[in-house]
Amino acid sequence: MTNQTKKKKTLPLRLNILFLLIFLAFSAMIFRLGLLQIVYGEDYKEEVEKKEEVNVSTSVPRGKIYDRNYNAVVDNKPLNAITYTRSASTSQEERLKVARKLAEIIELDTKKITERDKKDYWIVTRPEKAEAKITKEDLQNVEDGKMKEEDLYQLQLNRITAEELAEITDEELKVLAIKSKMDSGYALTPQIIKNDNVTNEEYAYISEHLEDLPGVDITTDWQRQYPYQGMLQTLLGSTTDANEGLPQDQLDYYLARGYSRNDRVGVSYLEYQYEDVLQGQKEKIRNITDKEGNIIDTEMISEGEAGKDLVLTIDMELQQEVEAIITDELLAAKKKSGTQLLDRAFVVMMNPQNGELLSMAGKQIVNEDGERKVEDFALGAMTSSYTMGSAVKGATVLTGYQTGAIQPESVLLDEPLYIKGSPVKKSYQTMGYINDLTALQRSSNVYMFKTAIEMGNGEYRRNKSLPLETKAFSTFRNYFSQFGLGVKTGIDLPNEAKGFKGKDYTPGLLLDFSIGQYDTYTPLQMAQYVSTIANEGYRMQPQIVKEIREPDPQEGIGPVIKSVQPEVLNKVDMKASYVKRVQEGFRRVMQEKRGTAYGYFMGADYNPAGKTGTAQAFYDGPNEDKFLTPTYNLTLVGYAPFNNPEVAFAVVVPWAYENASDSHPINNQIGRRIMDKYFELNEKQEEEGLKNENIEKIQEEAEGTTEE
């Protein structure tokens, strides 16, 4: 046999062996697949079905708030808490069983139980009676399509009588209070059952019996704490509690941003404005559940991070002193005659160079159950407005300079003005020929009236009518707005008021406008106005937040992640020499004889400057019976030192007295005391190194907590 013949016979043999091997491999694969599908298929199917991964977020402590010297203004108080996490499959009966066990262990307030809660509980605990509430006719209506099946439950609720609800005992109410909390929120999300006054006995017992209380757990929660006991509370704002959760009117907004229904959020002012900063990054975990929804394992996705801390520009030590001064002077003035309408006073202090608010205080007298109390009303410094009187005359003089109505050193005759059809217009005393500086120093009304007449292209003639161009109103308001009067100041808080702009444009009202007795302004606007004069015409945005810092459990005070920079909103459209001229007039008010505030600031070694104000106004406060009663508002604005201002202020006391004969100097007395206190505290804090001392104290406390 030849070699070629041998090769031909060998080739088919090799192919057959290859085909056999391929056949065997495929057979093994088919056998394996069949084994997996037929023999073990149900087991694997059950294994897949029994596991489901659900991501859940849990809340973290809210960021703290410090003052400029790192005194804690808003802190978090740690609380022992009892929580319940329900699975997707937990029945009403199972939750009721757990609630009954908890009711034997813990005390819980039952006052917040609603009638609907009681009815739901009645249906669950009295199924036979509840079933009897549905008639055959009702069931037939559902079958005939006249009624939806889900409406049957509402029928049951509606048919439960007051007598039947009265069957619920006090012990059952405790169970109901607990179960209502267990039922709230989402499945697999921990719900707080109790976090207020959890006793050591309650906490210890539950921790030892967790196996008997499925879904129940113990943890640490937090509660907002205010070391200054409500001081500045209206500006700091508030948060919801665990029972309230998200505000109903903003539910969709927060849910779209990853919040849970029972999350606590800021609902007003600083807490609301900086919600994104203070809220923090929630801890995220993955719950692995079986097909019944029971948690069989938990995995950490990302650790939570407490909210970022805010450092305010406010000096709480100064704030305390200012509030005490306002309270003292307000209560003292209230004892005088003619002060029936007096119920509030405001102070705003700020750094004119950078806009930082040092103190923003307001106090209001209220009658509660026949008892007189003084409450915080700091919020009113930016949300309420009043006619401010002569304190705005600096803006009037500067407007007169810029429009050419007057010039620096212009001399005008201060005399009573007799205008046809109008009461006599005059200053509090006839001053004769005076210049612009004396007009500010002695607070001449007539000098301002004549400036306004010139701006309105009018001509004063005794006992004659006085037509004026109404565009002078717009001119005045345009220049006043450059100082922050009649416009929002730009403070980093919501709901700031702009004040009221009169809509009538008669000549007499233009004259009233020039002396601050027509449009209304807020105390905060007045502080911004005088600050603008103090710092050569730069209008600074008021700031209440100085820094945003990362939380740092080890160090206490974390690194700065954002430092709020001073912002110039505008520079007044006026010559620098004009502003300096008005500054000199303000200096004379407080430092030279015949100045309207000289008697109160005489001897002050901090070189003050400012302007007093008295406005004839009409009452529009809470006492409706006295609406539009004629009254007087008192104001005072100022700054110091005159040659290098570091603090500017506004004092506003609305409705101080009703008759001129009952006048009292509460505005000047408050002004002198707050300025004295500012410079006293400033020197003391620098000597003591207060800021560094507080930082060290916070670090020591953090280290102690970490060691524990």
GROMACS .gro file of C-alpha atoms in nm, residues 41 79 95 100 102 110 152 282 428 468 504 562 615 654 689:
model
   15
   41GLY     CA    1  -3.438   2.591   3.833
   79LEU     CA    2  -3.099   6.274   7.205
   95ARG     CA    3  -4.748   4.662   6.356
  100ARG     CA    4  -4.888   4.715   7.206
  102LEU     CA    5  -4.397   4.928   7.311
  110THR     CA    6  -5.140   6.124   7.309
  152LEU     CA    7  -6.612   5.173   5.092
  282LYS     CA    8  -2.745   6.206   5.439
  428TYR     CA    9  -3.924  12.359   6.543
  468LEU     CA   10  -4.433  12.230   4.175
  504ASP     CA   11  -5.011  11.132   4.564
  562LYS     CA   12  -1.653   7.989   5.159
  615ALA     CA   13  -4.159  11.235   6.220
  654PRO     CA   14  -4.216  10.409   6.607
  689GLY     CA   15  -0.853   8.737   7.268
   0.00000   0.00000   0.00000
